[in-house]
Amino acid sequence: MRHPSRRLAAVLLLVCGMLMLGTPARAAGASTYVVAATLGADGVLNVSAQITFDGAAPDTLTQRLAGFLDGDGDVRYVYDIGGVKATAGSRDLQAAVSAEDGYTVVRVPTKGVTEPVVIQYQVRGTTLSMPDGGTRFQWRLLQGLSIPVTEVTGEVRAPAMARDYACQAGPPAATVTCATSSGGTHDSPNLRFTDGPRGAGEVVVVSIQYPANQLPVTERVTHVWSLDRAFTPGLAQILAALAALILGGLALYALHRRAGRAVS
């Protein structure tokens, strides 16, 4: 006859085993995402983002950096992203960088990495002209990350004389005001912000506005083809059509006069 205590121990082991098998592995994530960015007087942006993992690092950390920003109508602002590098401590992680559908995709092999990972890059084209003659700097300092982040913090060092600072966060198409942001004061001359938590693929976008002649415009503008644009005439097409209409009318009038004289 089995001892009751042994039977109870066996049942407890079985239950513990079932619970362990039924508990999914914890998804990889980041506890912090800390940004240090510098906007130069020439309008060139340098970004460094330090990512500290919450637990084990994923086999691969991916970040998709958008190489464009769609403006009003068919306007598209195009960015030049380069100088991409990923490190952990003093070790270069040999990130794979590729261009895919308008994005710069950074894939960092992070399997077994225990130190914070730092992703660095440089961007040209982030300072845009405004209707009043001023300049607006805008960039998504968090974007396209393949893992969620618990806390996002950062600072943007930028030229003085700015007149407005802003920070928005959330899903790319539905951002809201960041948890905290400040800038342009005696105690906080640079733009500083905090936010989180943020899911994989969500964004934190900052902007700084300057009066005219305080920051150079580096924008590169293209126009995205659309069916509406294909059937929307520009000024040159309208003038050409008007000229053709006037010439056609004069020709018809001349033929009518000539025909009238022939009959008479």
XYZ file of N, CA and C in Angstrom:
792
model
N 0.847 -1.203 0.000
C 0.000 0.000 0.000
C 0.879 1.248 0.000
N 0.584 2.171 -0.944
C 1.383 3.390 -1.050
C 1.069 4.331 0.092
N 2.102 5.030 0.523
C 1.939 6.007 1.594
C 1.223 7.240 1.033
N 0.235 7.790 1.739
C -0.528 8.956 1.230
C 0.359 10.144 0.890
N 1.418 10.331 1.674
C 2.276 11.486 1.410
C 3.005 11.359 0.074
N 3.370 10.135 -0.288
C 4.026 9.931 -1.587
C 3.055 10.191 -2.735
N 1.814 9.723 -2.528
C 0.800 9.960 -3.566
C 0.555 11.462 -3.738
N 0.477 12.181 -2.625
C 0.271 13.616 -2.688
C 1.438 14.315 -3.385
N 2.681 13.883 -3.084
C 3.849 14.467 -3.730
C 3.822 14.243 -5.229
N 3.411 13.048 -5.633
C 3.346 12.743 -7.063
C 2.326 13.615 -7.771
N 1.179 13.843 -7.094
C 0.143 14.693 -7.691
C 0.631 16.132 -7.829
N 1.326 16.619 -6.773
C 1.844 17.980 -6.822
C 2.876 18.149 -7.921
N 3.745 17.171 -8.111
C 4.736 17.237 -9.193
C 4.066 17.267 -10.550
N 2.997 16.439 -10.692
C 2.282 16.407 -11.962
C 1.631 17.750 -12.258
N 1.013 18.347 -11.226
C 0.353 19.647 -11.417
C 1.369 20.725 -11.764
N 2.516 20.730 -11.053
C 3.558 21.721 -11.341
C 4.088 21.570 -12.757
N 4.251 20.324 -13.189
C 4.732 20.089 -14.547
C 3.766 20.602 -15.593
N 2.449 20.375 -15.354
C 1.436 20.853 -16.293
C 1.409 22.378 -16.349
N 1.577 23.028 -15.165
C 1.586 24.488 -15.147
C 2.777 25.046 -15.890
N 3.941 24.391 -15.735
C 5.138 24.861 -16.418
C 5.006 24.705 -17.922
N 4.417 23.581 -18.358
C 4.234 23.374 -19.796
C 3.192 24.322 -20.362
N 2.206 24.691 -19.548
C 1.126 25.550 -20.047
C 1.450 27.026 -19.996
N 2.543 27.407 -19.361
C 2.918 28.826 -19.278
C 3.796 29.209 -20.455
N 3.364 30.121 -21.324
C 4.178 30.491 -22.481
C 5.435 31.231 -22.056
N 6.458 31.134 -22.895
C 7.707 31.849 -22.613
C 7.462 33.357 -22.669
N 8.114 34.076 -21.815
C 7.951 35.523 -21.758
C 8.522 36.165 -23.015
N 7.709 37.023 -23.645
C 8.144 37.679 -24.880
C 9.255 38.674 -24.575
N 10.192 38.785 -25.507
C 11.295 39.724 -25.337
C 10.761 41.149 -25.392
N 11.346 41.995 -24.592
C 10.967 43.397 -24.582
C 12.110 44.232 -24.057
N 11.912 45.548 -24.042
C 12.926 46.469 -23.533
C 12.359 47.197 -22.326
N 13.162 47.289 -21.281
C 12.724 48.038 -20.109
C 12.859 49.539 -20.358
N 13.931 49.935 -21.058
C 14.126 51.351 -21.355
C 14.649 51.543 -22.777
N 14.287 52.694 -23.340
C 14.766 53.132 -24.659
C 15.151 54.595 -24.464
N 16.455 54.865 -24.412
C 16.954 56.194 -24.063
C 17.604 56.837 -25.282
N 17.088 57.999 -25.676
C 17.541 58.677 -26.891
C 18.410 59.882 -26.544
N 19.529 60.002 -27.222
C 20.349 61.214 -27.180
C 20.519 61.671 -28.626
N 19.891 62.791 -28.991
C 19.915 63.276 -30.369
C 20.486 64.690 -30.416
N 21.161 64.988 -31.526
C 21.725 66.318 -31.727
C 21.351 66.819 -33.117
N 20.694 67.978 -33.158
C 20.379 68.638 -34.425
C 21.397 69.737 -34.632
N 22.244 69.584 -35.645
C 23.301 70.549 -35.886
C 22.794 71.841 -36.498
N 23.645 72.846 -36.485
C 23.299 74.128 -37.090
C 23.120 74.016 -38.594
N 23.647 72.927 -39.190
C 23.476 72.683 -40.623
C 22.213 71.886 -40.929
N 21.424 71.570 -39.891
C 20.185 70.834 -40.099
C 20.345 69.329 -40.149
N 21.544 68.820 -39.888
C 21.785 67.370 -39.902
C 21.526 66.819 -38.508
N 20.788 65.707 -38.432
C 20.417 65.091 -37.165
C 21.245 63.837 -36.907
N 21.800 63.731 -35.706
C 22.506 62.534 -35.263
C 21.744 61.935 -34.090
N 21.474 60.626 -34.174
C 20.656 59.948 -33.170
C 21.419 58.780 -32.581
N 21.313 58.633 -31.259
C 21.838 57.470 -30.554
C 20.742 56.975 -29.615
N 20.339 55.708 -29.767
C 19.276 55.135 -28.940
C 19.826 53.924 -28.194
N 19.775 53.978 -26.872
C 20.256 52.873 -26.038
C 19.069 52.042 -25.577
N 19.122 50.743 -25.871
C 18.021 49.830 -25.586
C 18.477 48.819 -24.539
N 17.803 48.812 -23.394
C 18.101 47.856 -22.330
C 16.998 46.805 -22.299
N 17.368 45.548 -22.451
C 16.383 44.479 -22.537
C 15.817 44.142 -21.163
N 14.548 43.775 -21.167
C 13.865 43.316 -19.960
C 13.899 41.789 -19.973
N 14.953 41.215 -19.422
C 15.151 39.772 -19.498
C 16.079 39.431 -20.643
N 15.892 38.230 -21.207
C 16.757 37.765 -22.291
C 16.514 38.556 -23.566
N 17.589 38.836 -24.284
C 17.479 39.554 -25.554
C 16.908 38.637 -26.628
N 16.198 39.184 -27.619
C 15.729 38.357 -28.735
C 16.908 37.927 -29.608
N 16.689 36.929 -30.442
C 17.758 36.500 -31.349
C 18.164 37.637 -32.277
N 17.163 38.402 -32.744
C 17.413 39.535 -33.637
C 16.540 40.709 -33.221
N 17.153 41.866 -33.122
C 16.423 43.109 -32.863
C 16.338 43.870 -34.181
N 15.128 44.254 -34.559
C 14.926 44.944 -35.833
C 14.335 46.328 -35.602
N 14.829 47.296 -36.358
C 14.241 48.630 -36.359
C 14.089 49.103 -37.793
N 12.872 49.567 -38.116
C 12.560 50.080 -39.452
C 12.460 51.609 -39.364
N 13.370 52.291 -40.057
C 13.403 53.751 -40.065
C 12.779 54.252 -41.359
N 11.700 55.012 -41.236
C 11.005 55.512 -42.426
C 11.868 56.519 -43.161
N 12.015 56.317 -44.458
C 12.812 57.226 -45.277
C 11.990 58.315 -45.925
N 10.758 58.514 -45.456
C 9.891 59.526 -46.068
C 8.826 59.951 -45.064
N 8.235 61.101 -45.340
C 7.110 61.620 -44.579
C 6.123 62.204 -45.573
N 4.896 61.722 -45.557
C 3.881 62.234 -46.474
C 3.286 63.518 -45.920
N 3.300 64.568 -46.756
C 2.735 65.853 -46.375
C 1.350 66.034 -46.954
N 0.950 67.290 -47.141
C -0.369 67.581 -47.690
C -0.426 67.215 -49.169
N -1.585 66.726 -49.593
C -1.763 66.394 -51.003
C -0.842 65.283 -51.446
N -0.113 65.537 -52.516
C 0.783 64.507 -53.067
C 2.234 64.745 -52.651
N 2.468 65.664 -51.704
C 3.835 66.002 -51.294
C 4.419 64.895 -50.425
N 5.651 64.531 -50.700
C 6.375 63.561 -49.881
C 7.771 64.101 -49.594
N 8.119 64.182 -48.319
C 9.463 64.585 -47.902
C 10.331 63.326 -47.791
N 11.507 63.385 -48.397
C 12.381 62.217 -48.445
C 13.604 62.455 -47.575
N 13.942 61.464 -46.746
C 15.091 61.562 -45.857
C 16.267 60.763 -46.405
N 17.457 61.213 -46.045
C 18.692 60.489 -46.359
C 19.247 59.966 -45.041
N 19.163 58.640 -44.835
C 19.589 58.004 -43.585
C 20.884 57.236 -43.830
N 21.869 57.454 -42.982
C 23.152 56.772 -43.160
C 23.899 56.662 -41.847
N 25.121 56.106 -41.942
C 25.968 55.978 -40.766
C 25.403 55.071 -39.701
N 24.647 54.047 -40.112
C 23.995 53.167 -39.142
C 25.019 52.232 -38.498
N 24.934 52.118 -37.170
C 25.849 51.244 -36.427
C 25.159 50.762 -35.164
N 25.398 49.504 -34.781
C 24.840 48.952 -33.549
C 25.968 48.353 -32.722
N 25.984 48.688 -31.437
C 27.041 48.207 -30.551
C 26.441 47.720 -29.240
N 27.217 46.890 -28.532
C 26.904 46.475 -27.166
C 28.204 46.594 -26.393
N 28.283 47.587 -25.528
C 29.557 47.879 -24.888
C 30.541 48.375 -25.929
N 31.700 47.739 -25.998
C 32.704 48.109 -26.996
C 32.639 47.219 -28.232
N 31.635 46.362 -28.302
C 31.568 45.378 -29.389
C 30.627 45.837 -30.491
N 31.121 45.849 -31.720
C 30.299 46.138 -32.886
C 29.481 44.894 -33.212
N 28.162 45.035 -33.236
C 27.285 43.888 -33.457
C 27.075 43.563 -34.930
N 27.719 44.315 -35.823
C 27.649 44.024 -37.263
C 26.189 43.955 -37.745
N 25.467 45.029 -37.526
C 24.069 45.092 -37.954
C 23.956 44.995 -39.469
N 22.934 44.297 -39.926
C 22.635 44.208 -41.351
C 21.668 45.336 -41.709
N 22.037 46.177 -42.646
C 21.230 47.340 -43.022
C 20.783 47.189 -44.468
N 19.488 47.348 -44.711
C 18.960 47.204 -46.066
C 17.884 48.261 -46.322
N 17.669 48.553 -47.603
C 16.611 49.476 -48.015
C 15.439 48.658 -48.523
N 14.266 48.829 -47.887
C 13.090 48.028 -48.233
C 11.851 48.908 -48.285
N 11.335 49.127 -49.492
C 10.079 49.865 -49.688
C 10.075 51.229 -49.006
N 11.170 51.962 -49.138
C 11.228 53.297 -48.573
C 11.682 53.344 -47.128
N 12.030 52.209 -46.562
C 12.500 52.146 -45.184
C 13.955 51.686 -45.146
N 14.692 52.211 -44.175
C 16.013 51.679 -43.852
C 15.798 50.673 -42.725
N 16.044 49.405 -43.002
C 15.767 48.337 -42.038
C 17.084 47.891 -41.413
N 17.132 47.966 -40.085
C 18.334 47.616 -39.325
C 18.051 46.325 -38.559
N 18.810 45.287 -38.863
C 18.651 44.001 -38.167
C 19.921 43.728 -37.367
N 19.744 43.649 -36.042
C 20.886 43.505 -35.141
C 20.870 42.112 -34.516
N 21.919 41.315 -34.711
C 21.975 40.000 -34.052
C 22.245 40.184 -32.555
N 21.238 39.862 -31.727
C 21.350 40.135 -30.292
C 21.241 38.873 -29.439
N 21.266 37.715 -30.043
C 21.165 36.476 -29.260
C 22.324 36.391 -28.265
N 21.988 36.221 -27.002
C 23.004 36.103 -25.965
C 23.569 37.414 -25.475
N 23.149 38.534 -26.038
C 23.663 39.839 -25.609
C 23.054 40.195 -24.249
N 23.870 40.580 -23.322
C 23.398 40.936 -21.971
C 23.543 42.419 -21.664
N 24.333 43.124 -22.451
C 24.519 44.552 -22.234
C 23.488 45.344 -23.033
N 23.263 46.619 -22.690
C 22.397 47.463 -23.509
C 22.936 47.585 -24.932
N 22.031 47.640 -25.889
C 22.389 47.795 -27.300
C 22.181 49.254 -27.701
N 23.140 49.821 -28.415
C 23.044 51.202 -28.876
C 22.976 51.222 -30.400
N 21.928 51.831 -30.937
C 21.781 52.000 -32.388
C 22.005 53.468 -32.710
N 22.940 53.731 -33.622
C 23.281 55.094 -34.013
C 23.052 55.281 -35.510
N 22.635 56.499 -35.888
C 22.479 56.811 -37.308
C 22.416 58.324 -37.481
N 22.486 58.747 -38.740
C 22.445 60.170 -39.097
C 21.351 60.378 -40.141
N 20.658 61.521 -40.052
C 19.558 61.820 -40.982
C 19.716 63.221 -41.552
N 19.526 63.339 -42.863
C 19.424 64.637 -43.535
C 18.025 64.769 -44.121
N 17.487 65.997 -44.042
C 16.165 66.249 -44.609
C 15.066 66.407 -43.582
N 15.414 66.539 -42.293
C 14.398 66.623 -41.247
C 13.935 68.038 -40.944
N 14.523 69.052 -41.570
C 14.104 70.437 -41.334
C 13.296 70.908 -42.538
N 12.037 71.241 -42.290
C 11.075 71.510 -43.357
C 10.655 72.979 -43.359
N 10.382 73.504 -44.548
C 9.936 74.892 -44.674
C 8.478 75.006 -44.244
N 8.158 76.149 -43.646
C 6.793 76.415 -43.193
C 6.209 77.585 -43.990
N 4.878 77.670 -44.096
C 4.258 78.735 -44.891
C 4.643 80.143 -44.446
N 4.944 80.334 -43.146
C 5.280 81.672 -42.656
C 6.758 82.008 -42.823
N 7.513 81.118 -43.495
C 8.932 81.367 -43.707
C 9.832 80.736 -42.661
N 9.235 80.176 -41.611
C 10.014 79.509 -40.572
C 10.428 78.109 -40.990
N 11.039 77.400 -40.050
C 11.526 76.042 -40.297
C 11.036 75.130 -39.180
N 10.591 73.929 -39.552
C 10.156 72.951 -38.557
C 11.019 71.707 -38.639
N 11.635 71.343 -37.515
C 12.342 70.067 -37.405
C 11.354 69.021 -36.902
N 11.384 67.837 -37.517
C 10.482 66.770 -37.081
C 11.123 65.413 -37.352
N 11.051 64.525 -36.351
C 11.598 63.172 -36.529
C 11.000 62.215 -35.502
N 10.817 60.971 -35.922
C 10.349 59.914 -35.022
C 11.562 59.292 -34.337
N 11.769 59.664 -33.085
C 12.940 59.164 -32.368
C 12.758 57.715 -31.935
N 11.527 57.299 -31.736
C 11.204 55.870 -31.601
C 10.308 55.503 -32.760
N 10.682 54.478 -33.483
C 9.856 54.019 -34.589
C 10.308 52.636 -35.031
N 9.339 51.861 -35.501
C 9.624 50.587 -36.151
C 10.414 49.583 -35.340
N 10.349 49.632 -34.019
C 11.105 48.686 -33.204
C 10.316 47.385 -33.084
N 11.005 46.257 -33.150
C 10.337 44.958 -33.190
C 9.901 44.447 -31.826
N 10.229 45.149 -30.754
C 9.843 44.726 -29.412
C 9.180 45.885 -28.683
N 8.334 45.591 -27.695
C 7.719 46.670 -26.913
C 8.730 47.295 -25.960
N 8.416 48.506 -25.520
C 9.287 49.254 -24.622
C 8.464 49.736 -23.433
N 9.003 49.558 -22.232
C 8.294 49.993 -21.030
C 8.404 51.504 -20.834
N 9.602 52.045 -20.979
C 9.804 53.478 -20.750
C 10.701 54.070 -21.838
N 10.259 55.188 -22.402
C 11.019 55.913 -23.427
C 11.385 57.281 -22.856
N 12.667 57.620 -22.900
C 13.109 58.941 -22.466
C 14.107 59.476 -23.483
N 14.280 60.782 -23.510
C 15.248 61.313 -24.460
C 15.462 62.801 -24.324
N 16.498 63.248 -25.014
C 16.848 64.673 -25.065
C 17.344 64.996 -26.460
N 16.893 66.122 -26.989
C 17.322 66.607 -28.298
C 18.070 67.918 -28.104
N 19.358 67.918 -28.392
C 20.150 69.150 -28.365
C 20.007 69.821 -29.724
N 19.558 71.043 -29.727
C 19.262 71.738 -30.977
C 19.688 73.194 -30.861
N 19.854 73.883 -31.994
C 20.210 75.301 -31.962
C 19.196 76.121 -31.162
N 19.664 77.221 -30.597
C 18.800 78.106 -29.811
C 17.834 78.859 -30.726
N 16.985 79.670 -30.129
C 16.022 80.546 -30.808
C 14.772 79.811 -31.276
N 14.555 78.581 -30.797
C 13.328 77.877 -31.151
C 12.133 78.563 -30.501
N 10.963 78.423 -31.116
C 9.775 79.093 -30.574
C 8.696 78.105 -30.128
N 8.869 76.825 -30.443
C 7.853 75.861 -30.049
C 8.458 74.460 -30.018
N 8.078 73.676 -28.990
C 8.544 72.306 -28.841
C 7.318 71.405 -28.690
N 7.374 70.195 -29.278
C 6.239 69.286 -29.165
C 6.725 67.839 -29.168
N 5.933 66.964 -28.551
C 6.234 65.530 -28.514
C 4.920 64.774 -28.581
N 4.818 63.844 -29.520
C 3.638 63.011 -29.692
C 4.068 61.544 -29.682
N 3.171 60.667 -29.229
C 3.513 59.248 -29.137
C 2.271 58.388 -29.338
N 2.524 57.128 -29.738
C 1.429 56.181 -29.907
C 1.538 55.437 -31.213
N 0.449 54.801 -31.658
C 0.432 54.196 -32.985
C 0.690 55.272 -34.038
N 1.394 54.946 -35.140
C 1.781 55.981 -36.110
C 0.627 56.851 -36.614
N -0.559 56.284 -36.753
C -1.677 57.055 -37.305
C -2.578 57.649 -36.227
N -2.229 57.482 -34.952
C -3.102 57.973 -33.886
C -2.278 58.376 -32.671
N -1.385 59.345 -32.862
C -0.522 59.763 -31.759
C -1.236 60.727 -30.819
N -0.764 60.751 -29.578
C -1.266 61.676 -28.569
C -0.057 62.357 -27.921
N -0.315 63.325 -27.070
C 0.769 64.038 -26.399
C 1.572 63.089 -25.508
N 2.901 63.245 -25.525
C 3.771 62.417 -24.691
C 3.445 62.625 -23.214
N 3.874 61.663 -22.402
C 3.614 61.742 -20.960
C 4.165 63.043 -20.389
N 5.419 63.374 -20.718
C 5.981 64.665 -20.319
C 6.891 65.162 -21.433
N 6.997 66.469 -21.560
C 7.961 67.073 -22.481
C 8.177 68.520 -22.070
N 9.397 69.000 -22.294
C 9.720 70.379 -21.945
C 10.886 70.840 -22.806
N 11.049 72.137 -22.903
C 12.149 72.689 -23.680
C 12.025 74.195 -23.786
N 13.174 74.840 -24.046
C 13.157 76.269 -24.250
C 13.086 77.090 -22.994
N 13.344 76.465 -21.838
C 13.340 77.215 -20.585
C 14.760 77.314 -20.028
N 14.931 78.140 -19.006
C 16.255 78.295 -18.397
C 16.733 76.965 -17.820
N 15.833 76.228 -17.172
C 16.204 74.957 -16.559
C 16.295 73.822 -17.571
N 15.569 73.946 -18.671
C 15.545 72.878 -19.678
C 15.594 73.489 -21.077
N 16.771 73.964 -21.496
C 16.854 74.604 -22.820
C 16.643 73.616 -23.968
N 17.014 72.351 -23.773
C 16.832 71.344 -24.808
C 15.483 70.656 -24.642
N 15.016 70.056 -25.724
C 13.767 69.303 -25.676
C 14.009 67.990 -24.946
N 13.292 67.784 -23.850
C 13.363 66.535 -23.094
C 11.966 65.929 -23.014
N 11.902 64.599 -23.019
C 10.591 63.951 -23.012
C 10.665 62.596 -22.315
N 9.507 62.142 -21.843
C 9.339 60.792 -21.320
C 8.009 60.256 -21.832
N 7.946 58.946 -21.984
C 6.702 58.320 -22.430
C 6.790 56.824 -22.155
N 5.701 56.142 -22.400
C 5.666 54.710 -22.251
C 4.535 54.263 -21.324
N 4.216 52.972 -21.418
C 4.855 51.974 -22.296
C 4.406 52.145 -23.740
N 5.223 51.621 -24.674
C 4.937 51.681 -26.101
C 5.076 50.285 -26.698
N 4.101 49.901 -27.507
C 4.115 48.593 -28.144
C 5.084 48.544 -29.313
N 5.345 47.338 -29.781
C 6.204 47.172 -30.951
C 5.625 47.950 -32.128
N 6.481 48.695 -32.815
C 6.050 49.460 -33.982
C 5.461 50.822 -33.677
N 5.243 51.139 -32.416
C 4.706 52.462 -32.082
C 5.803 53.519 -32.144
N 5.401 54.781 -32.056
C 6.345 55.869 -32.319
C 6.359 56.895 -31.198
N 7.470 57.617 -31.109
C 7.563 58.872 -30.362
C 8.167 59.876 -31.330
N 7.398 60.905 -31.676
C 7.839 61.880 -32.669
C 7.947 63.251 -32.025
N 9.069 63.916 -32.262
C 9.299 65.245 -31.684
C 9.375 66.273 -32.807
N 9.051 67.508 -32.475
C 9.170 68.596 -33.450
C 9.574 69.877 -32.728
N 10.344 70.693 -33.419
C 10.784 71.989 -32.913
C 10.618 72.999 -34.041
N 10.008 74.131 -33.755
C 9.790 75.155 -34.776
C 10.692 76.355 -34.530
N 11.174 76.919 -35.634
C 12.079 78.073 -35.593
C 11.531 79.195 -36.455
N 11.799 80.438 -36.072
C 11.451 81.571 -36.937
C 12.303 81.541 -38.206
N 11.971 82.403 -39.135
C 12.707 82.480 -40.401
C 14.176 82.803 -40.159
N 15.026 82.201 -40.967
C 16.467 82.465 -40.998
C 17.220 82.017 -39.740
N 16.627 81.130 -38.953
C 17.301 80.636 -37.754
C 17.860 79.219 -37.937
N 17.303 78.449 -38.856
C 17.730 77.073 -39.100
C 17.563 76.773 -40.586
N 18.592 76.229 -41.251
C 18.475 75.980 -42.687
C 17.441 74.903 -42.996
N 16.798 75.053 -44.134
C 15.844 74.054 -44.626
C 16.614 72.987 -45.402
N 16.449 71.727 -45.013
C 17.153 70.618 -45.683
C 16.197 69.674 -46.387
N 14.937 70.039 -46.459
C 13.934 69.137 -47.029
C 14.244 68.767 -48.473
N 13.874 67.546 -48.844
C 13.926 67.095 -50.237
C 12.525 66.611 -50.584
N 11.875 67.313 -51.495
C 10.460 67.081 -51.776
C 10.288 66.340 -53.092
N 9.453 65.312 -53.060
C 9.021 64.637 -54.285
C 7.493 64.639 -54.295
N 6.912 64.212 -55.404
C 5.457 64.144 -55.515
C 5.054 62.717 -55.824
N 4.103 62.209 -55.062
C 3.636 60.831 -55.212
C 2.543 60.802 -56.257
N 2.705 59.933 -57.273
C 1.698 59.839 -58.332
C 0.418 59.253 -57.777
N -0.694 59.835 -58.221
C -2.001 59.289 -57.871
C -2.928 59.514 -59.047
N -4.056 58.796 -59.047
C -5.020 58.950 -60.138
C -5.574 60.362 -60.173
N -5.821 60.937 -58.997
C -6.323 62.319 -58.955
C -5.304 63.280 -59.559
N -4.007 63.055 -59.224
C -2.973 63.953 -59.751
C -2.852 63.801 -61.267
N -3.039 62.589 -61.765
C -2.921 62.360 -63.203
C -3.956 63.161 -63.977
N -5.135 63.390 -63.347
C -6.197 64.114 -64.040
C -6.367 65.533 -63.504
N -5.392 66.005 -62.748
C -5.416 67.378 -62.257
C -4.426 68.214 -63.046
N -4.890 69.145 -63.905
C -3.958 69.909 -64.727
C -3.191 70.934 -63.915
N -1.946 71.135 -64.282
C -1.139 72.173 -63.669
C -1.302 73.479 -64.437
N -0.597 74.521 -64.000
C -0.707 75.833 -64.638
C -0.287 75.777 -66.092
N 0.792 75.064 -66.395
C 1.273 74.985 -67.782
C 0.229 74.331 -68.681
N -0.413 73.262 -68.190
C -1.428 72.583 -68.995
C -2.648 73.477 -69.206
N -3.027 74.227 -68.171
C -4.184 75.117 -68.305
C -3.909 76.227 -69.316
N -2.718 76.835 -69.265
C -2.363 77.899 -70.206
C -2.290 77.370 -71.631
N -1.740 76.148 -71.790
C -1.657 75.569 -73.136
C -3.050 75.310 -73.702
N -3.950 74.801 -72.857
C -5.314 74.540 -73.319
C -6.035 75.839 -73.669
N -5.806 76.888 -72.879
C -6.436 78.178 -73.146
C -5.916 78.770 -74.449
N -4.611 78.654 -74.672
C -4.037 79.164 -75.913
C -4.604 78.428 -77.117
N -4.721 77.094 -76.986
C -5.282 76.311 -78.091
C -6.732 76.711 -78.364
N -7.494 76.987 -77.292
C -8.885 77.390 -77.457
C -8.985 78.732 -78.175
N -8.130 79.682 -77.792
C -8.158 81.009 -78.426
C -7.769 80.917 -79.892
N -6.689 80.169 -80.189
C -6.257 80.026 -81.573
C -7.314 79.329 -82.411
N -7.957 78.302 -81.803
C -9.019 77.606 -82.536
C -10.184 78.535 -82.838
N -10.539 79.377 -81.850
C -11.633 80.313 -82.064
C -11.308 81.326 -83.152
N -10.060 81.845 -83.165
C -9.653 82.794 -84.207
C -9.687 82.147 -85.586
N -9.260 80.870 -85.658
C -9.268 80.172 -86.943
C -10.691 80.004 -87.456
N -11.608 79.627 -86.568
C -13.003 79.457 -86.981
C -13.604 80.785 -87.431
N -13.255 81.870 -86.730
C -13.769 83.184 -87.102
C -13.261 83.591 -88.488
N -11.969 83.312 -88.751
C -11.406 83.646 -90.060
C -12.088 82.851 -91.167
N -12.321 81.570 -90.935
C -13.005 80.739 -91.932
C -14.433 81.227 -92.159
N -15.107 81.659 -91.110
C -16.472 82.146 -91.241
C -16.514 83.420 -92.065
N -15.578 84.359 -91.868
C -15.529 85.585 -92.642
C -15.233 85.289 -94.096
N -14.299 84.345 -94.326
C -13.944 84.012 -95.693
C -15.154 83.394 -96.408
N -15.879 82.540 -95.729
C -17.048 81.908 -96.323
C -18.129 82.968 -96.603
N -18.269 83.950 -95.733
C -19.260 84.993 -95.932
C -18.957 85.829 -97.151
N -17.651 86.169 -97.349
C -17.273 86.947 -98.526
C -17.493 86.157 -99.802
N -17.261 84.852 -99.755
C -17.434 84.029 -100.969
C -18.890 83.982 -101.368
N -19.810 83.915 -100.415
C -21.246 83.854 -100.719
C -21.715 85.181 -101.295
N -21.216 86.304 -100.720
C -21.637 87.616 -101.194
C -21.060 87.905 -102.556
